[in-house]
XYZ file of N, CA and C in Angstrom:
444
model
N -15.555 4.056 10.396
C -14.111 4.083 10.477
C -13.637 2.851 11.229
N -12.578 2.252 10.769
C -12.059 1.122 11.513
C -10.896 1.593 12.379
N -10.928 1.204 13.612
C -9.861 1.534 14.557
C -8.755 0.503 14.437
N -7.540 0.949 14.477
C -6.401 0.056 14.520
C -6.305 -0.498 15.936
N -6.312 -1.802 16.063
C -6.316 -2.426 17.378
C -5.018 -2.200 18.147
N -3.925 -2.009 17.445
C -2.631 -1.905 18.109
C -2.283 -0.479 18.511
N -2.566 0.492 17.664
C -2.098 1.846 17.933
C -3.208 2.857 18.145
N -4.438 2.517 17.826
C -5.538 3.451 18.013
C -5.736 4.432 16.870
N -5.010 4.300 15.776
C -5.181 5.188 14.630
C -6.427 4.817 13.842
N -7.087 5.808 13.290
C -8.137 5.573 12.303
C -7.471 5.542 10.934
N -8.087 4.824 9.996
C -7.530 4.779 8.647
C -7.447 6.163 8.023
N -8.463 7.000 8.252
C -8.413 8.332 7.650
C -7.281 9.170 8.233
N -6.929 8.972 9.494
C -5.787 9.686 10.087
C -4.484 9.276 9.411
N -4.357 7.985 9.133
C -3.145 7.484 8.467
C -3.048 8.066 7.059
N -4.167 8.089 6.334
C -4.143 8.640 4.973
C -3.897 10.143 4.982
N -4.503 10.861 5.918
C -4.275 12.311 6.006
C -2.817 12.642 6.321
N -2.160 11.768 7.057
C -0.763 11.992 7.432
C 0.191 11.654 6.283
N -0.348 11.093 5.194
C 0.472 10.680 4.053
C 1.637 9.798 4.494
N 1.334 8.833 5.359
C 2.334 7.837 5.743
C 2.783 7.167 4.451
N 4.091 7.124 4.168
C 4.511 6.619 2.862
C 4.168 5.147 2.622
N 4.222 4.334 3.668
C 3.906 2.916 3.493
C 3.463 2.354 4.836
N 2.409 1.555 4.806
C 1.984 0.875 6.022
C 1.406 -0.485 5.653
N 1.360 -1.345 6.639
C 0.864 -2.697 6.465
C -0.459 -2.809 7.210
N -1.423 -3.460 6.609
C -2.716 -3.618 7.258
C -3.154 -5.075 7.169
N -3.375 -5.665 8.345
C -3.762 -7.070 8.424
C -5.284 -7.191 8.311
N -5.727 -8.100 7.433
C -7.165 -8.256 7.224
C -7.490 -9.610 6.610
N -8.727 -10.042 6.814
C -9.266 -11.173 6.047
C -10.356 -10.674 5.108
N -10.680 -9.389 5.216
C -11.741 -8.795 4.401
C -11.146 -7.833 3.368
N -10.520 -8.396 2.373
C -9.803 -7.614 1.373
C -10.726 -6.654 0.625
N -11.872 -7.129 0.167
C -12.786 -6.272 -0.606
C -13.324 -5.119 0.230
N -13.762 -5.411 1.449
C -14.319 -4.357 2.305
C -13.252 -3.323 2.648
N -12.054 -3.780 2.954
C -10.968 -2.852 3.265
C -10.610 -2.013 2.042
N -10.536 -2.635 0.882
C -10.225 -1.900 -0.350
C -11.280 -0.831 -0.605
N -12.542 -1.178 -0.429
C -13.621 -0.202 -0.620
C -13.499 0.959 0.366
N -13.218 0.652 1.641
C -13.115 1.709 2.646
C -11.905 2.610 2.388
N -10.762 2.004 2.076
C -9.573 2.799 1.770
C -9.809 3.682 0.544
N -10.421 3.114 -0.498
C -10.683 3.870 -1.728
C -11.598 5.059 -1.450
N -12.650 4.836 -0.687
C -13.597 5.896 -0.361
C -12.921 7.018 0.435
N -12.144 6.648 1.442
C -11.435 7.644 2.247
C -10.434 8.429 1.401
N -9.692 7.714 0.552
C -8.685 8.376 -0.285
C -9.330 9.357 -1.257
N -10.435 8.972 -1.859
C -11.119 9.860 -2.803
C -11.633 11.109 -2.103
N -12.123 10.970 -0.866
C -12.563 12.139 -0.091
C -11.408 13.097 0.170
N -10.194 12.549 0.259
C -9.006 13.375 0.488
C -8.387 13.860 -0.825
N -9.021 13.547 -1.952
C -8.517 13.986 -3.254
C -7.340 13.178 -3.766
N -7.184 11.976 -3.259
C -6.080 11.117 -3.684
C -6.497 10.263 -4.880
N -5.548 10.002 -5.750
C -5.734 9.061 -6.847
C -5.621 7.662 -6.250
N -6.493 6.732 -6.639
C -6.480 5.384 -6.069
C -6.025 4.378 -7.128
N -5.025 3.572 -6.762
C -4.480 2.535 -7.623
C -4.526 1.225 -6.842
N -5.011 0.165 -7.471
C -5.160 -1.118 -6.786
C -4.361 -2.176 -7.536
N -3.540 -2.911 -6.778
C -2.776 -4.016 -7.361
C -3.227 -5.322 -6.724
N -3.521 -6.292 -7.571
C -3.864 -7.634 -7.134
C -3.009 -8.584 -7.962
N -2.280 -9.517 -7.319
C -1.389 -10.395 -8.083
C -2.092 -11.188 -9.186
N -3.362 -11.522 -8.987
C -4.084 -12.288 -10.005
C -4.675 -11.439 -11.103
N -5.005 -10.192 -10.795
C -5.675 -9.320 -11.766
C -4.754 -8.290 -12.391
N -3.725 -7.880 -11.666
C -2.816 -6.857 -12.161
C -3.080 -5.516 -11.493
N -2.828 -4.446 -12.230
C -2.946 -3.088 -11.716
C -4.158 -2.390 -12.319
N -4.903 -1.707 -11.461
C -6.023 -0.877 -11.909
C -5.730 0.533 -11.425
N -5.450 1.433 -12.364
C -5.101 2.814 -12.027
C -6.289 3.728 -12.202
N -6.692 4.360 -11.144
C -7.762 5.374 -11.156
C -8.990 4.947 -11.944
N -9.458 3.726 -11.703
C -10.688 3.270 -12.333
C -10.540 2.751 -13.748
N -9.339 2.748 -14.305
C -9.134 2.242 -15.663
C -9.120 0.714 -15.647
N -8.973 0.100 -16.807
C -8.971 -1.351 -16.912
C -7.760 -1.955 -16.221
N -7.907 -3.216 -15.791
C -6.802 -3.953 -15.182
C -5.729 -4.228 -16.226
N -4.469 -4.063 -15.870
C -3.360 -4.406 -16.753
C -2.418 -5.341 -16.007
N -1.916 -6.339 -16.714
C -1.015 -7.319 -16.103
C 0.291 -6.634 -15.696
N 0.769 -6.997 -14.513
C 1.994 -6.407 -13.996
C 2.522 -7.319 -12.887
N 3.832 -7.412 -12.761
C 4.377 -8.288 -11.721
C 4.639 -7.503 -10.431
N 4.907 -8.205 -9.320
C 5.029 -7.546 -8.014
C 6.229 -6.607 -7.874
N 7.247 -6.784 -8.672
C 8.384 -5.862 -8.643
C 8.062 -4.635 -9.487
N 7.424 -4.856 -10.615
C 7.089 -3.758 -11.519
C 6.136 -2.748 -10.872
N 5.226 -3.217 -10.021
C 4.321 -2.288 -9.345
C 5.113 -1.335 -8.457
N 6.119 -1.862 -7.770
C 6.970 -1.006 -6.932
C 7.778 -0.043 -7.793
N 8.250 -0.525 -8.949
C 8.978 0.352 -9.875
C 8.094 1.513 -10.337
N 6.825 1.236 -10.611
C 5.916 2.301 -11.043
C 5.707 3.333 -9.934
N 5.544 2.863 -8.703
C 5.365 3.780 -7.575
C 6.609 4.655 -7.419
N 7.764 4.028 -7.468
C 9.030 4.762 -7.309
C 9.215 5.760 -8.444
N 8.952 5.337 -9.673
C 9.122 6.250 -10.794
C 8.148 7.424 -10.705
N 6.884 7.120 -10.473
C 5.851 8.171 -10.461
C 6.044 9.175 -9.334
N 6.519 8.723 -8.194
C 6.512 9.587 -7.018
C 7.889 9.966 -6.471
N 8.929 9.296 -6.904
C 10.263 9.636 -6.389
C 11.164 10.167 -7.497
N 11.205 9.486 -8.638
C 12.133 9.866 -9.706
C 11.553 10.821 -10.737
N 10.250 10.875 -10.855
C 9.636 11.745 -11.852
C 9.818 13.213 -11.475
N 10.071 14.051 -12.444
C 10.253 15.479 -12.213
C 8.917 16.221 -12.091
N 7.860 15.649 -12.688
C 6.566 16.342 -12.609
C 5.894 16.047 -11.269
N 5.270 17.045 -10.733
C 4.590 16.933 -9.432
C 3.257 16.232 -9.632
N 3.043 15.155 -8.965
C 1.805 14.387 -9.069
C 0.937 14.640 -7.852
N -0.363 14.466 -8.032
C -1.234 14.600 -6.873
C -1.036 13.381 -5.971
N -1.326 13.515 -4.688
C -1.141 12.388 -3.772
C -1.921 11.157 -4.241
N -1.329 10.001 -4.044
C -1.924 8.754 -4.507
C -1.904 7.698 -3.412
N -2.907 6.851 -3.442
C -2.948 5.675 -2.590
C -2.762 4.464 -3.487
N -1.815 3.635 -3.143
C -1.547 2.396 -3.864
C -1.902 1.256 -2.917
N -2.952 0.509 -3.230
C -3.390 -0.614 -2.402
C -2.822 -1.892 -3.022
N -1.937 -2.554 -2.299
C -1.314 -3.783 -2.794
C -1.946 -4.966 -2.062
N -2.898 -5.603 -2.722
C -3.628 -6.713 -2.114
C -2.788 -7.994 -2.113
N -2.942 -8.781 -1.067
C -2.273 -10.085 -0.939
C -0.757 -10.001 -1.088
N -0.180 -8.868 -0.719
C 1.253 -8.685 -0.948
C 2.109 -9.543 -0.007
N 1.492 -10.109 1.029
C 2.239 -11.002 1.915
C 2.775 -12.221 1.156
N 2.149 -12.567 0.050
C 2.617 -13.701 -0.749
C 4.049 -13.500 -1.243
N 4.454 -12.235 -1.387
C 5.795 -11.927 -1.888
C 6.765 -11.589 -0.760
N 6.275 -11.630 0.472
C 7.122 -11.277 1.616
C 7.402 -12.463 2.536
N 6.846 -13.618 2.233
C 7.094 -14.805 3.070
C 8.559 -15.204 3.015
N 9.096 -15.315 1.827
C 10.515 -15.587 1.598
C 10.975 -14.450 0.689
N 11.164 -13.253 1.278
C 11.266 -12.041 0.463
C 12.489 -11.953 -0.443
N 12.216 -11.459 -1.610
C 13.244 -11.143 -2.588
C 13.936 -9.858 -2.114
N 15.259 -9.825 -2.081
C 15.961 -8.614 -1.652
C 15.608 -7.386 -2.491
N 15.257 -7.588 -3.755
C 14.886 -6.465 -4.613
C 13.570 -5.863 -4.125
N 12.596 -6.708 -3.790
C 11.316 -6.213 -3.273
C 11.534 -5.476 -1.963
N 12.337 -6.056 -1.061
C 12.610 -5.405 0.224
C 13.265 -4.040 0.032
N 14.243 -3.967 -0.860
C 14.953 -2.697 -1.057
C 14.034 -1.638 -1.666
N 13.132 -2.032 -2.544
C 12.196 -1.071 -3.141
C 11.170 -0.588 -2.112
N 10.689 -1.485 -1.258
C 9.767 -1.070 -0.199
C 10.456 -0.116 0.771
N 11.721 -0.379 1.085
C 12.480 0.517 1.970
C 12.691 1.878 1.313
N 12.932 1.900 0.014
C 13.112 3.157 -0.704
C 11.844 4.008 -0.602
N 10.680 3.387 -0.781
C 9.416 4.107 -0.639
C 9.270 4.606 0.795
N 9.566 3.762 1.757
C 9.449 4.116 3.178
C 10.351 5.296 3.533
N 11.528 5.347 2.933
C 12.512 6.380 3.266
C 12.275 7.706 2.551
N 11.216 7.801 1.749
C 10.869 9.050 1.049
C 9.481 9.516 1.483
N 9.350 10.010 2.704
C 8.026 10.375 3.212
C 7.366 11.533 2.466
N 8.097 12.319 1.720
C 7.523 13.455 1.006
C 7.196 13.126 -0.447
N 7.179 11.838 -0.798
C 7.018 11.486 -2.214
C 5.585 11.636 -2.723
N 4.604 11.741 -1.848
C 3.225 11.933 -2.293
C 2.478 10.640 -2.535
N 3.127 9.509 -2.305
C 2.465 8.217 -2.458
C 2.263 7.597 -1.084
N 1.118 6.980 -0.898
C 0.878 6.182 0.287
C 0.618 4.764 -0.204
N 1.371 3.813 0.319
C 1.251 2.420 -0.089
C 0.662 1.627 1.072
N -0.451 0.949 0.823
C -1.086 0.092 1.826
C -0.858 -1.360 1.427
N -0.054 -2.066 2.195
C 0.179 -3.489 1.950
C -0.897 -4.273 2.690
N -1.785 -4.949 1.971
C -2.811 -5.764 2.617
C -2.262 -7.170 2.792
N -2.238 -7.641 4.039
C -1.690 -8.962 4.330
C -2.668 -9.747 5.192
N -2.433 -11.054 5.315
C -3.307 -11.882 6.140
C -3.126 -11.537 7.616
N -4.095 -11.909 8.423
C -4.156 -11.452 9.813
C -2.993 -11.898 10.690
N -2.433 -13.060 10.462
C -1.347 -13.543 11.324
C 0.035 -13.334 10.718
N 0.110 -12.611 9.644
C 1.388 -12.422 8.956
C 2.314 -11.492 9.734
N 3.564 -11.893 9.856
C 4.590 -11.050 10.479
C 5.523 -10.558 9.384
N 5.790 -9.276 9.390
C 6.684 -8.696 8.388
C 8.096 -9.224 8.557
N 8.867 -9.283 7.456
C 10.273 -9.639 7.567
C 11.010 -8.599 8.436
N 12.081 -9.008 9.076
C 12.836 -8.127 9.974
C 13.259 -6.828 9.291
N 13.554 -6.877 8.005
C 13.972 -5.671 7.283
C 12.872 -4.616 7.202
N 11.627 -5.005 7.445
C 10.499 -4.073 7.352
C 9.821 -3.856 8.705
N 10.499 -4.211 9.782
C 9.848 -4.143 11.097
C 9.582 -2.723 11.587
N 10.057 -1.710 10.868
C 9.772 -0.326 11.270
C 8.527 0.242 10.581
N 7.825 -0.573 9.791
C 6.590 -0.120 9.156
C 5.451 -0.062 10.176
N 4.557 0.878 9.984
C 3.331 0.947 10.771
C 2.464 -0.247 10.390
N 1.991 -0.994 11.392
C 1.140 -2.155 11.147
C -0.210 -1.915 11.805
N -1.274 -2.022 11.009
C -2.634 -1.849 11.494
C -3.378 -3.169 11.411
N -4.321 -3.367 12.311
C -5.206 -4.531 12.270
C -6.591 -4.042 11.896
N -7.132 -4.531 10.798
C -8.442 -4.102 10.333
C -9.508 -4.952 11.011
N -10.331 -4.319 11.822
C -11.355 -5.032 12.579
C -12.485 -5.521 11.675
N -13.076 -6.640 12.065
C -14.211 -7.177 11.314
C -15.430 -6.297 11.506
């Protein structure tokens, strides 16, 4: 288990709490993705991985091309606007800091919408570089530091 250096939370505690969205600083994207996926599967969560270069991989299926706004639209549709009850899901958004350096207001508003719906059944993990600071509009997100 990796301990969060700032708050003392374990990753499994964060996933069990179904925190709607959190940011995790890392330089080890693959190792973190593997650990998050393993923990989520143990909790019975569906795992979805987004990488800007590869696209979206839903529950082990093939990668499909998708843009950074569309991934948020899918999360919102599946877990907030859809009438059917879905099982809890983990959405791992790799390298998402690339879209938050000079943030698009649409991306910010969609991330806030996810954050403001804690009962939606989706947990979104934004993987960012170690020295990245979130935009002021997202400063209320839980931020974890993934230890080497």
